[in-house]
Short mmCIF file of C-alpha atoms and ligand atoms in Angstrom, two decimals:
data_model
loop_
_atom_site.label_atom_id
_atom_site.label_comp_id
_atom_site.label_asym_id
_atom_site.label_seq_id
_atom_site.Cartn_x
_atom_site.Cartn_y
_atom_site.Cartn_z
CA UNK A 137 -3.26 -3.97 32.43
CA UNK A 138 -4.31 -0.50 32.49
CA UNK A 139 -1.50 1.77 30.74
CA UNK A 140 1.29 -1.13 31.25
CA UNK A 141 4.09 -0.92 28.94
CA UNK A 142 2.47 -3.96 27.02
CA UNK A 143 -0.52 -1.76 25.94
CA UNK A 144 1.09 1.75 25.86
CA UNK A 145 2.55 3.32 22.39
CA UNK A 146 5.94 5.03 23.14
CA UNK A 147 6.16 8.70 23.39
CA UNK A 148 6.61 10.07 19.78
CA UNK A 149 4.71 7.18 18.08
CA UNK A 150 2.56 8.63 15.30
CA UNK A 151 -0.88 7.30 14.32
CA UNK A 152 -2.33 8.11 10.74
CA UNK A 153 -4.81 7.01 8.08
CA UNK A 154 -4.28 6.67 4.59
CA UNK A 155 -6.11 7.33 1.09
CA UNK A 156 -5.02 7.53 -2.42
CA UNK A 157 -6.20 10.03 -5.12
CA UNK A 158 -8.04 7.83 -7.59
CA UNK A 159 -9.64 6.01 -4.78
CA UNK A 160 -11.35 9.10 -3.19
CA UNK A 161 -10.88 12.23 -5.32
CA UNK A 162 -13.44 11.97 -8.01
CA UNK A 163 -13.59 15.23 -10.19
CA UNK A 164 -11.93 12.71 -12.92
CA UNK A 165 -12.07 15.78 -15.67
CA UNK A 166 -12.65 18.81 -13.81
CA UNK A 167 -10.61 21.90 -13.56
CA UNK A 168 -7.81 20.86 -15.82
CA UNK A 169 -7.30 17.22 -14.80
CA UNK A 170 -5.77 14.96 -17.56
CA UNK A 171 -6.90 11.32 -18.06
CA UNK A 172 -5.12 8.63 -16.13
CA UNK A 173 -4.90 5.03 -17.00
CA UNK A 174 -7.75 4.24 -14.46
CA UNK A 175 -10.11 6.73 -16.12
CA UNK A 176 -9.16 5.34 -19.43
CA UNK A 177 -9.85 1.66 -18.39
CA UNK A 178 -13.01 2.14 -16.42
CA UNK A 179 -14.39 4.19 -19.22
CA UNK A 180 -13.42 2.01 -22.08
CA UNK A 181 -13.87 -1.38 -20.39
CA UNK A 182 -16.24 -1.14 -17.70
CA UNK A 183 -16.86 -4.71 -16.96
CA UNK A 184 -13.18 -5.00 -15.67
CA UNK A 185 -14.60 -3.66 -12.31
CA UNK A 186 -16.97 -5.17 -10.14
CA UNK A 187 -20.62 -3.75 -10.79
CA UNK A 188 -18.95 -1.43 -13.63
CA UNK A 189 -18.05 0.90 -10.76
CA UNK A 190 -15.45 3.75 -11.55
CA UNK A 191 -13.79 6.65 -9.82
CA UNK A 192 -15.23 9.36 -11.55
CA UNK A 193 -16.89 10.69 -8.40
CA UNK A 194 -15.55 8.24 -5.79
CA UNK A 195 -15.92 9.82 -2.38
CA UNK A 196 -16.10 13.14 -4.09
CA UNK A 197 -12.83 14.50 -1.83
CA UNK A 198 -12.09 16.94 -4.77
CA UNK A 199 -15.20 18.85 -3.41
CA UNK A 200 -15.22 17.58 0.02
CA UNK A 201 -11.99 17.75 1.19
CA UNK A 202 -12.84 19.91 4.08
CA UNK A 203 -15.18 17.15 5.18
CA UNK A 204 -12.00 14.65 5.19
CA UNK A 205 -10.17 17.19 7.34
CA UNK A 206 -12.82 17.36 9.94
CA UNK A 207 -13.02 13.74 9.96
CA UNK A 208 -9.26 13.34 10.36
CA UNK A 209 -9.32 15.95 13.17
CA UNK A 210 -12.08 14.27 14.81
CA UNK A 211 -10.18 10.88 14.69
CA UNK A 212 -7.40 13.04 16.26
CA UNK A 213 -4.63 11.56 13.94
CA UNK A 214 -1.14 12.69 13.94
CA UNK A 215 -0.71 12.43 10.05
CA UNK A 216 -2.64 11.93 6.93
CA UNK A 217 -1.25 9.82 4.32
CA UNK A 218 -2.60 10.77 0.97
CA UNK A 219 -1.46 10.70 -2.71
CA UNK A 220 -1.16 13.25 -5.49
CA UNK A 221 -2.98 12.66 -8.81
CA UNK A 222 -0.06 13.16 -11.29
CA UNK A 223 -2.61 14.04 -14.05
CA UNK A 224 -4.44 16.75 -11.91
CA UNK A 225 -0.94 18.41 -11.50
CA UNK A 226 0.50 17.60 -14.84
CA UNK A 227 -2.57 17.11 -17.39
CA UNK A 228 -0.48 15.38 -20.01
CA UNK A 229 2.09 13.74 -17.54
CA UNK A 230 4.84 16.38 -18.75
CA UNK A 231 5.99 18.96 -16.67
CA UNK A 232 5.69 21.75 -19.63
CA UNK A 233 2.16 22.37 -18.42
CA UNK A 234 1.20 22.72 -14.65
CA UNK A 235 -2.27 22.99 -13.88
CA UNK A 236 -2.69 25.57 -11.48
CA UNK A 237 -6.32 24.35 -10.05
CA UNK A 238 -4.39 21.05 -9.27
CA UNK A 239 -1.67 22.79 -7.28
CA UNK A 240 -4.32 24.89 -5.58
CA UNK A 241 -6.41 21.79 -4.48
CA UNK A 242 -3.47 20.10 -2.71
CA UNK A 243 -2.39 23.66 -1.39
CA UNK A 244 -5.73 23.85 0.32
CA UNK A 245 -5.65 20.19 1.64
CA UNK A 246 -2.28 20.53 2.82
CA UNK A 247 -2.82 23.72 4.45
CA UNK A 248 -6.19 22.65 6.08
CA UNK A 249 -4.16 19.66 7.50
CA UNK A 250 -1.34 21.65 8.84
CA UNK A 251 -3.69 24.32 10.47
CA UNK A 252 -5.26 21.56 12.46
CA UNK A 253 -2.00 20.07 13.32
CA UNK A 254 -2.17 17.02 11.08
CA UNK A 255 1.14 16.26 9.27
CA UNK A 256 0.56 15.82 5.74
CA UNK A 257 2.40 12.68 4.22
CA UNK A 258 2.34 12.37 0.34
CA UNK A 259 2.64 9.75 -2.03
CA UNK A 260 3.89 10.53 -5.33
CA UNK A 261 2.49 7.61 -7.38
CA UNK A 262 -0.31 5.43 -6.25
CA UNK A 263 -1.02 3.76 -9.38
CA UNK A 264 -2.89 6.50 -11.56
CA UNK A 265 -0.46 6.89 -14.52
CA UNK A 266 -1.32 9.68 -16.83
CA UNK A 267 -2.42 8.21 -20.00
CA UNK A 268 -0.17 9.86 -22.41
CA UNK A 269 2.73 8.56 -20.38
CA UNK A 270 1.16 5.02 -20.99
CA UNK A 271 0.87 5.68 -24.62
CA UNK A 272 4.57 5.64 -24.69
CA UNK A 273 4.63 2.18 -23.15
CA UNK A 274 4.14 3.37 -19.33
CA UNK A 275 6.70 1.82 -17.02
CA UNK A 276 7.94 -0.50 -19.38
CA UNK A 277 9.68 2.45 -21.10
CA UNK A 278 12.74 3.61 -19.42
CA UNK A 279 12.05 7.03 -20.37
CA UNK A 280 9.63 7.39 -17.66
CA UNK A 281 12.47 7.58 -15.11
CA UNK A 282 13.04 11.21 -16.63
CA UNK A 283 9.32 11.94 -16.53
CA UNK A 284 8.79 10.72 -13.10
CA UNK A 285 11.67 12.93 -11.79
CA UNK A 286 10.29 15.99 -13.59
CA UNK A 287 7.09 15.30 -11.69
CA UNK A 288 8.82 14.68 -8.43
CA UNK A 289 10.56 18.19 -9.06
CA UNK A 290 7.18 19.75 -9.41
CA UNK A 291 5.87 18.33 -6.05
CA UNK A 292 8.97 19.47 -4.10
CA UNK A 293 9.01 22.85 -5.50
CA UNK A 294 5.16 23.39 -4.77
CA UNK A 295 4.81 21.38 -1.69
CA UNK A 296 7.97 20.37 0.02
CA UNK A 297 8.11 23.59 2.30
CA UNK A 298 5.07 21.74 4.04
CA UNK A 299 5.33 18.07 3.24
CA UNK A 300 8.12 16.32 5.04
CA UNK A 301 7.56 12.94 4.43
CA UNK A 302 7.44 11.61 0.89
CA UNK A 303 6.87 8.29 -0.60
CA UNK A 304 7.94 8.01 -4.25
CA UNK A 305 5.87 4.82 -4.98
CA UNK A 306 3.00 2.70 -3.53
CA UNK A 307 3.46 -1.10 -3.62
CA UNK A 308 5.73 -1.34 -6.71
CA UNK A 309 5.06 -5.25 -6.76
CA UNK A 310 1.23 -4.45 -7.38
CA UNK A 311 2.25 -2.07 -10.39
CA UNK A 312 4.87 -4.63 -11.86
CA UNK A 313 3.27 -8.00 -11.45
CA UNK A 314 -0.45 -7.40 -11.28
CA UNK A 315 -0.96 -4.46 -13.53
CA UNK A 316 1.53 -6.04 -16.11
CA UNK A 317 1.02 -9.66 -15.14
CA UNK A 318 -2.53 -10.22 -16.52
CA UNK A 319 -4.58 -9.70 -13.43
CA UNK A 320 -6.36 -6.80 -14.77
CA UNK A 321 -5.33 -3.67 -12.67
CA UNK A 322 -4.85 -0.92 -15.09
CA UNK A 323 -3.17 -0.51 -17.55
CA UNK A 324 -4.15 -4.33 -17.31
CA UNK A 325 -0.87 -5.17 -19.59
CA UNK A 326 0.12 -8.86 -19.97
CA UNK A 327 3.44 -9.41 -19.93
CA UNK A 328 3.91 -11.57 -17.11
CA UNK A 329 7.63 -12.87 -17.70
CA UNK A 330 9.22 -9.94 -19.38
CA UNK A 331 7.39 -6.76 -18.91
CA UNK A 332 7.02 -7.16 -15.08
CA UNK A 333 10.95 -6.75 -14.58
CA UNK A 334 11.00 -3.90 -17.01
CA UNK A 335 8.32 -2.23 -14.91
CA UNK A 336 10.13 -2.94 -11.59
CA UNK A 337 13.54 -1.70 -13.00
CA UNK A 338 11.82 1.63 -14.29
CA UNK A 339 10.25 1.96 -10.91
CA UNK A 340 13.36 1.55 -9.01
CA UNK A 341 15.40 3.74 -10.95
CA UNK A 342 12.81 6.48 -10.84
CA UNK A 343 12.73 6.19 -7.11
CA UNK A 344 16.18 6.66 -6.93
CA UNK A 345 16.45 9.56 -9.40
CA UNK A 346 13.77 11.26 -7.25
CA UNK A 347 15.60 10.39 -4.08
CA UNK A 348 18.95 11.96 -5.23
CA UNK A 349 17.10 15.26 -6.78
CA UNK A 350 15.78 15.76 -3.21
CA UNK A 351 18.99 15.34 -1.50
CA UNK A 352 20.80 17.63 -4.15
CA UNK A 353 18.16 20.27 -4.50
CA UNK A 354 16.00 20.38 -1.76
CA UNK A 355 16.85 18.38 1.32
CA UNK A 356 19.08 21.28 3.09
CA UNK A 357 16.02 23.72 2.82
CA UNK A 358 13.19 21.41 3.19
CA UNK A 359 14.67 18.96 5.57
CA UNK A 360 12.09 16.19 4.73
CA UNK A 361 12.64 12.45 4.52
CA UNK A 362 11.79 10.00 1.68
CA UNK A 363 10.94 6.28 1.27
CA UNK A 364 9.14 3.83 -1.18
CA UNK A 365 6.21 2.17 0.20
CA UNK A 366 6.85 -1.70 -0.21
CA UNK A 367 3.97 -4.33 0.29
CA UNK A 368 4.68 -7.32 2.54
CA UNK A 369 2.85 -10.61 2.34
CA UNK A 370 3.39 -13.10 5.18
CA UNK A 371 4.56 -16.14 3.58
CA UNK A 372 4.18 -19.14 5.86
CA UNK A 373 6.05 -22.27 5.16
CA UNK A 374 3.58 -25.40 5.36
CA UNK A 375 5.50 -27.29 7.54
CA UNK A 376 9.11 -26.76 9.49
CA UNK A 377 11.07 -28.86 6.80
CA UNK A 378 14.25 -26.94 5.52
CA UNK A 379 12.36 -27.20 2.03
CA UNK A 380 9.15 -25.68 3.04
CA UNK A 381 11.15 -22.95 5.13
CA UNK A 382 13.17 -22.11 2.00
CA UNK A 383 10.24 -21.73 -0.33
CA UNK A 384 8.59 -19.23 1.90
CA UNK A 385 11.93 -17.33 2.37
CA UNK A 386 12.20 -17.26 -1.60
CA UNK A 387 8.86 -15.92 -1.88
CA UNK A 388 9.58 -13.10 0.63
CA UNK A 389 12.64 -12.37 -1.42
CA UNK A 390 10.89 -12.44 -4.60
CA UNK A 391 8.15 -9.93 -3.58
CA UNK A 392 9.55 -7.83 -0.83
CA UNK A 393 13.08 -8.32 -1.73
CA UNK A 394 12.82 -7.41 -5.34
CA UNK A 395 12.48 -3.70 -4.44
CA UNK A 396 13.77 -3.69 -0.90
CA UNK A 397 17.21 -5.51 -1.36
CA UNK A 398 18.37 -2.94 -4.28
CA UNK A 399 17.48 -0.25 -1.52
CA UNK A 400 18.31 -1.50 1.84
CA UNK A 401 20.88 -4.18 1.80
CA UNK A 402 24.53 -3.36 2.10
CA UNK A 403 25.33 -4.86 -1.51
CA UNK A 404 22.37 -3.64 -3.23
CA UNK A 405 21.02 -5.01 -6.57
CA UNK A 406 18.09 -7.68 -6.88
CA UNK A 407 18.38 -10.66 -3.96
CA UNK A 408 20.51 -13.28 -5.35
CA UNK A 409 17.88 -16.01 -5.24
CA UNK A 410 15.78 -13.98 -7.46
CA UNK A 411 18.54 -13.26 -10.10
CA UNK A 412 19.75 -17.03 -10.18
CA UNK A 413 16.25 -18.51 -10.36
CA UNK A 414 15.14 -15.92 -13.30
CA UNK A 415 18.36 -16.78 -15.10
CA UNK A 416 17.89 -20.37 -14.72
CA UNK A 417 14.40 -20.38 -15.85
CA UNK A 418 14.93 -17.98 -18.84
CA UNK A 419 17.92 -20.25 -20.00
CA UNK A 420 15.59 -23.53 -19.60
CA UNK A 421 12.92 -21.59 -21.73
CA UNK A 422 15.39 -20.82 -24.60
CA UNK A 423 15.86 -17.03 -23.73
CA UNK A 424 19.32 -15.81 -25.12
CA UNK A 425 19.63 -13.97 -21.68
CA UNK A 426 17.62 -13.56 -18.39
CA UNK A 427 14.35 -11.89 -18.53
CA UNK A 428 15.42 -9.86 -15.39
CA UNK A 429 17.50 -7.07 -16.79
CA UNK A 430 20.85 -6.38 -15.20
CA UNK A 431 20.77 -3.36 -13.11
CA UNK A 432 24.59 -2.90 -13.60
CA UNK A 433 27.26 -1.13 -11.18
CA UNK A 434 26.06 2.53 -11.82
CA UNK A 435 22.42 1.82 -11.02
CA UNK A 436 23.08 -0.69 -8.11
CA UNK A 437 25.15 2.24 -6.75
CA UNK A 438 22.76 4.86 -7.21
CA UNK A 439 19.68 3.00 -5.92
CA UNK A 440 21.44 1.65 -2.70
CA UNK A 441 20.67 3.53 0.44
CA UNK A 442 17.96 5.85 -1.30
CA UNK A 443 15.36 5.66 1.61
CA UNK A 444 15.44 7.24 4.92
CA UNK A 445 13.19 4.58 6.68
CA UNK A 446 11.39 1.38 5.83
CA UNK A 447 7.76 2.02 4.70
CA UNK A 448 5.84 -1.11 4.66
CA UNK A 449 2.23 -1.85 3.81
CA UNK A 450 0.68 -5.45 4.98
CA UNK A 451 -2.52 -6.90 5.33
CA UNK A 452 -2.42 -10.72 5.44
CA UNK A 453 -0.48 -13.92 5.27
CA UNK A 454 -0.84 -17.20 3.28
CA UNK A 455 0.97 -20.63 3.22
CA UNK A 456 3.66 -20.82 0.40
CA UNK A 457 3.94 -24.07 -1.12
CA UNK A 458 6.40 -25.06 -4.01
CA UNK A 459 5.08 -24.73 -7.59
CA UNK A 460 7.24 -26.77 -10.01
CA UNK A 461 5.49 -25.26 -13.14
CA UNK A 462 7.90 -23.82 -15.48
CA UNK A 463 6.00 -23.62 -18.77
CA UNK A 464 4.98 -19.96 -18.78
CA UNK A 465 7.68 -17.52 -18.35
CA UNK A 466 6.06 -15.40 -15.65
CA UNK A 467 6.69 -13.96 -12.29
CA UNK A 468 4.75 -16.58 -10.51
CA UNK A 469 6.44 -19.47 -12.02
CA UNK A 470 9.89 -17.62 -11.57
CA UNK A 471 9.17 -17.31 -7.75
CA UNK A 472 8.19 -20.92 -7.92
CA UNK A 473 5.81 -20.70 -5.05
CA UNK A 474 2.08 -21.19 -4.90
CA UNK A 475 0.20 -19.70 -2.13
CA UNK A 476 -2.84 -21.69 -0.62
CA UNK A 477 -5.35 -20.93 2.23
CA UNK A 478 -5.98 -24.46 2.51
CA UNK A 479 -7.35 -25.58 5.82
CA UNK A 480 -5.48 -22.51 7.52
CA UNK A 481 -8.31 -21.83 9.85
CA UNK A 482 -7.19 -18.21 10.24
CA UNK A 483 -9.88 -15.92 10.58
CA UNK A 484 -11.08 -14.80 6.88
CA UNK A 485 -12.50 -11.65 5.66
CA UNK A 486 -14.94 -11.18 2.71
CA UNK A 487 -12.13 -10.65 0.44
CA UNK A 488 -10.50 -13.41 -1.26
CA UNK A 489 -6.92 -12.49 -0.49
CA UNK A 490 -7.22 -11.14 3.24
CA UNK A 491 -6.97 -13.27 6.56
CA UNK A 492 -6.23 -12.43 9.96
CA UNK A 493 -2.79 -13.52 11.09
CA UNK A 494 -1.37 -11.03 13.85
CA UNK A 495 1.49 -13.39 14.74
CA UNK A 496 3.00 -13.13 11.10
CA UNK A 497 2.57 -9.35 11.23
CA UNK A 498 4.86 -9.33 14.18
CA UNK A 499 7.22 -11.60 12.40
CA UNK A 500 7.42 -9.38 9.54
CA UNK A 501 9.12 -6.64 11.96
CA UNK A 502 11.82 -9.23 12.94
CA UNK A 503 12.53 -10.43 9.49
CA UNK A 504 12.99 -6.90 8.41
CA UNK A 505 15.42 -6.20 11.23
CA UNK A 506 17.31 -9.59 10.50
CA UNK A 507 17.45 -8.67 6.70
CA UNK A 508 18.14 -4.91 6.62
CA UNK A 509 19.43 -4.11 10.24
CA UNK A 510 18.11 -1.77 12.60
CA UNK A 511 16.04 0.61 10.75
CA UNK A 512 13.28 3.00 11.42
CA UNK A 513 9.79 1.39 10.30
CA UNK A 514 6.70 2.94 9.68
CA UNK A 515 3.48 0.71 8.71
CA UNK A 516 2.12 2.83 6.07
CA UNK A 517 -1.12 0.62 5.64
CA UNK A 518 -2.79 -1.98 7.24
CA UNK A 519 -6.68 -2.56 7.39
CA UNK A 520 -9.51 -5.02 7.16
CA UNK A 521 -12.18 -5.23 4.53
CA UNK A 522 -16.07 -5.88 4.77
CA UNK A 523 -18.87 -5.65 2.28
CA UNK A 524 -20.59 -2.76 4.05
CA UNK A 525 -23.61 -5.04 5.35
CA UNK A 526 -23.10 -3.45 8.79
CA UNK A 527 -22.77 0.17 8.41
CA UNK A 528 -21.51 0.91 11.87
CA UNK A 529 -20.79 -2.40 13.82
CA UNK A 530 -17.58 -3.51 12.31
CA UNK A 531 -16.33 -5.60 15.07
CA UNK A 532 -14.05 -7.62 12.81
CA UNK A 533 -11.90 -4.54 11.79
CA UNK A 534 -11.59 -3.55 15.54
CA UNK A 535 -10.66 -7.19 16.60
CA UNK A 536 -8.17 -7.38 13.74
CA UNK A 537 -6.62 -3.95 14.48
CA UNK A 538 -6.36 -4.70 18.03
CA UNK A 539 -4.50 -7.89 17.49
CA UNK A 540 -2.24 -6.52 15.10
CA UNK A 541 -1.32 -3.58 17.16
CA UNK A 542 -0.62 -6.04 19.98
CA UNK A 543 1.92 -7.69 18.10
CA UNK A 544 3.29 -4.26 16.89
CA UNK A 545 3.75 -3.39 20.57
CA UNK A 546 5.63 -6.48 21.38
CA UNK A 547 8.20 -5.98 18.55
CA UNK A 548 8.58 -2.48 19.94
CA UNK A 549 8.88 -3.28 23.86
CA UNK A 550 10.13 -6.80 23.63
CA UNK A 551 12.18 -6.87 20.34
CA UNK A 552 13.20 -3.25 20.65
CA UNK A 553 12.48 -2.67 17.10
CA UNK A 554 12.14 0.99 15.98
CA UNK A 555 8.65 1.40 14.69
CA UNK A 556 7.56 4.84 14.79
CA UNK A 557 4.13 4.90 13.01
CA UNK A 558 1.15 3.20 12.19
CA UNK A 559 -1.33 4.08 9.33
CA UNK A 560 -4.78 2.61 9.07
CA UNK A 561 -6.13 1.90 5.84
CA UNK A 562 -8.37 3.77 5.16
CA UNK A 563 -9.81 6.88 6.52
CA UNK A 564 -13.16 5.97 4.53
CA UNK A 565 -14.89 3.42 2.34
CA UNK A 566 -13.34 4.26 -1.08
CA UNK A 567 -12.96 2.70 -4.88
CA UNK A 568 -11.10 -0.49 -4.25
CA UNK A 569 -9.73 -1.07 -7.55
CA UNK A 570 -11.28 -4.08 -9.33
CA UNK A 571 -13.88 -4.64 -6.42
CA UNK A 572 -15.19 -1.12 -6.78
CA UNK A 573 -17.13 0.06 -3.94
CA UNK A 574 -18.19 -3.67 -2.96
CA UNK A 575 -15.19 -3.83 -0.67
CA UNK A 576 -14.94 -1.54 2.17
CA UNK A 577 -11.84 -0.88 4.19
CA UNK A 578 -13.01 2.65 5.82
CA UNK A 579 -13.17 3.67 9.39
CA UNK A 580 -15.93 5.98 8.14
CA UNK A 581 -18.84 4.55 6.21
CA UNK A 582 -19.46 6.29 2.79
CA UNK A 583 -22.89 6.07 1.22
CA UNK A 584 -22.07 5.90 -2.62
CA UNK A 585 -25.68 5.79 -3.52
CA UNK A 586 -26.07 9.38 -2.39
CA UNK A 587 -24.81 11.91 -4.58
CA UNK A 588 -23.49 14.20 -1.56
CA UNK A 589 -21.39 11.04 -0.54
CA UNK A 590 -22.20 11.37 3.41
CA UNK A 591 -19.69 9.82 5.71
CA UNK A 592 -20.39 8.33 9.09
CA UNK A 593 -18.03 6.94 11.66
CA UNK A 594 -18.05 3.13 12.30
CA UNK A 595 -17.32 1.64 15.70
CA UNK A 596 -13.80 0.84 14.38
CA UNK A 597 -13.45 4.75 13.93
CA UNK A 598 -14.51 5.36 17.60
CA UNK A 599 -11.97 2.52 18.54
CA UNK A 600 -9.32 4.13 16.84
CA UNK A 601 -10.03 7.58 18.25
CA UNK A 602 -10.03 6.37 21.63
CA UNK A 603 -6.69 4.47 20.85
CA UNK A 604 -5.22 7.62 19.72
CA UNK A 605 -6.40 9.85 22.36
CA UNK A 606 -5.09 7.57 25.20
CA UNK A 607 -1.85 6.41 23.10
CA UNK A 608 -2.63 2.75 24.40
CA UNK A 609 -5.01 -0.16 23.36
CA UNK A 610 -8.64 0.92 24.76
CA UNK A 611 -9.58 -1.67 27.61
CA UNK A 612 -13.19 -0.57 27.33
CA UNK A 613 -13.62 -2.48 23.84
CA UNK A 614 -12.14 -5.68 25.43
CA UNK A 615 -15.32 -7.11 26.48
CA UNK A 616 -17.28 -6.19 23.39
CA UNK A 617 -14.53 -7.85 21.37
CA UNK A 618 -14.80 -10.73 23.38
CA UNK A 619 -18.45 -10.76 22.52
CA UNK A 620 -17.69 -10.34 18.77
CA UNK A 621 -15.43 -13.53 19.08
CA UNK A 622 -18.77 -15.66 18.86
CA UNK A 623 -19.63 -14.14 15.55
CA UNK A 624 -16.05 -14.71 14.43
CA UNK A 625 -15.86 -18.09 15.13
CA UNK A 626 -19.05 -18.71 12.87
CA UNK A 627 -17.14 -16.90 10.10
CA UNK A 628 -14.14 -18.79 10.45
CA UNK A 629 -16.15 -22.16 10.04
CA UNK A 630 -17.98 -20.50 7.42
CA UNK A 631 -14.79 -19.42 5.29
CA UNK A 632 -12.97 -22.59 5.78
CA UNK A 633 -15.59 -24.73 4.22
CA UNK A 634 -16.42 -22.43 1.62
CA UNK A 635 -13.10 -21.21 0.57
CA UNK A 636 -11.08 -24.21 1.54
CA UNK A 637 -9.23 -24.71 -1.91
CA UNK A 638 -6.05 -24.26 -3.32
CA UNK A 639 -5.79 -21.01 -5.05
CA UNK A 640 -3.13 -18.62 -6.23
CA UNK A 641 -3.57 -15.11 -4.36
CA UNK A 642 -1.72 -12.25 -5.86
CA UNK A 643 -2.38 -9.36 -3.55
C1 NOJ B 278 -3.08 -1.48 -0.87
C2 NOJ B 278 -3.29 -0.32 -1.65
O1 NOJ B 278 -2.18 0.54 -1.40
C3 NOJ B 278 -4.48 0.32 -1.63
O2 NOJ B 278 -4.62 1.32 -2.73
C4 NOJ B 278 -5.82 -0.47 -1.36
O3 NOJ B 278 -6.85 -0.13 -1.33
C5 NOJ B 278 -5.49 -1.43 -0.15
N1 NOJ B 278 -4.43 -2.18 -0.32
C6 NOJ B 278 -6.61 -2.57 0.04
O4 NOJ B 278 -6.47 -3.56 -0.97
#
């Protein structure tokens, strides 16, 4: 099948890799950077992260960004999706004091990328909120809409002449439901049935305000595009029964639709199934009104249509089964769905929430089109974790990427879905939040024991480089991929027997 349509990417399709500031930069208090909520949590409660790891040094990209650019050039990527550290640019979070060294750092990075023909794509917020804003209540406080918009303005003013693709937020569901739902991601707030929805609302409003600011004051000159990166989880019904199908569908609306429906649907606002379920549960629990605050016509209208394309992160799928528990007011119980990996037999990774299910990846594109019409879609993250026991031979990652990209190509060629880009997560191993450096997603291996943080390309990096240079799925890896199947089969058996229990998966 050398170069058949089935294995070839269309002209103009873009390949990239992603990272995020707290996960790679280090330099946590250098040259004027202020404290953010991850600095605070990892310093004050070090046990919250595996092995007491933190992002103080991380991959040391604050000093080694030139190495990062060389690696990107070597991979041949079309774009690099990185995030700005709010507290490096505005040390207190407020726009009255801009840190010139922070501006200089990102200017150097962006200029270095452009000089090598790599397009910079910038995420404004990838979870590292300045600590002083957290002192005000963080995203639960609607005042952050203004402060985020001020920050967005500083970014547009300083970098918008060169950054043409912007993402306001990364994975708002994680920020709302995990960081405020008691799971332990910073700021590790526990308000699973009330705070989570306040956070979601502030994020949607902040996103919309930044989008409109760009349209009104920057778009005509800078000609860039904006979206919000929303996290997709493939919820698979346990059986084909209408009840099970409805449960899985409801979960998709509760997770993806929570943020996508207000932006991409024709009517705007939260999905009806979500509004109804939360109102009902709130009443049953004795709340005088729904815990999901009303957006109201002004905001529904302001939020609707505020994205130029769909930006979606996705990694995995799980079975969705009904969860009748209504006792605790929480997103989980409002959603009414429990996730289970019981007996799935899908290839498992070393990570408790991550399995391979390429077919569901393909189904995601079809669901998005059915739900929001024919829109451009960019996959802004996709990747596979391992524990680093093999520094170079990461066959599972290659196999996963290969299978997922086969499905992506089917969605493009057979279903004619307008997918224009794919972002592998991640350029290199980095700080994987509560898992610290124990879980690795990189195409490059990083030695975190070595103070100079050397990076070496993995087999998957070579695979990706080959794929990008040919613009089609590499054939020369197929034979080796097949050989790796045997190892894989072993892993599947092992995982089914060790992880075959019902669990609630959050990510
Ligand atoms: C999504 C997040 O955006 C990223 O920060 C994280 O490292 C990956 N998922 C892998 O868990």
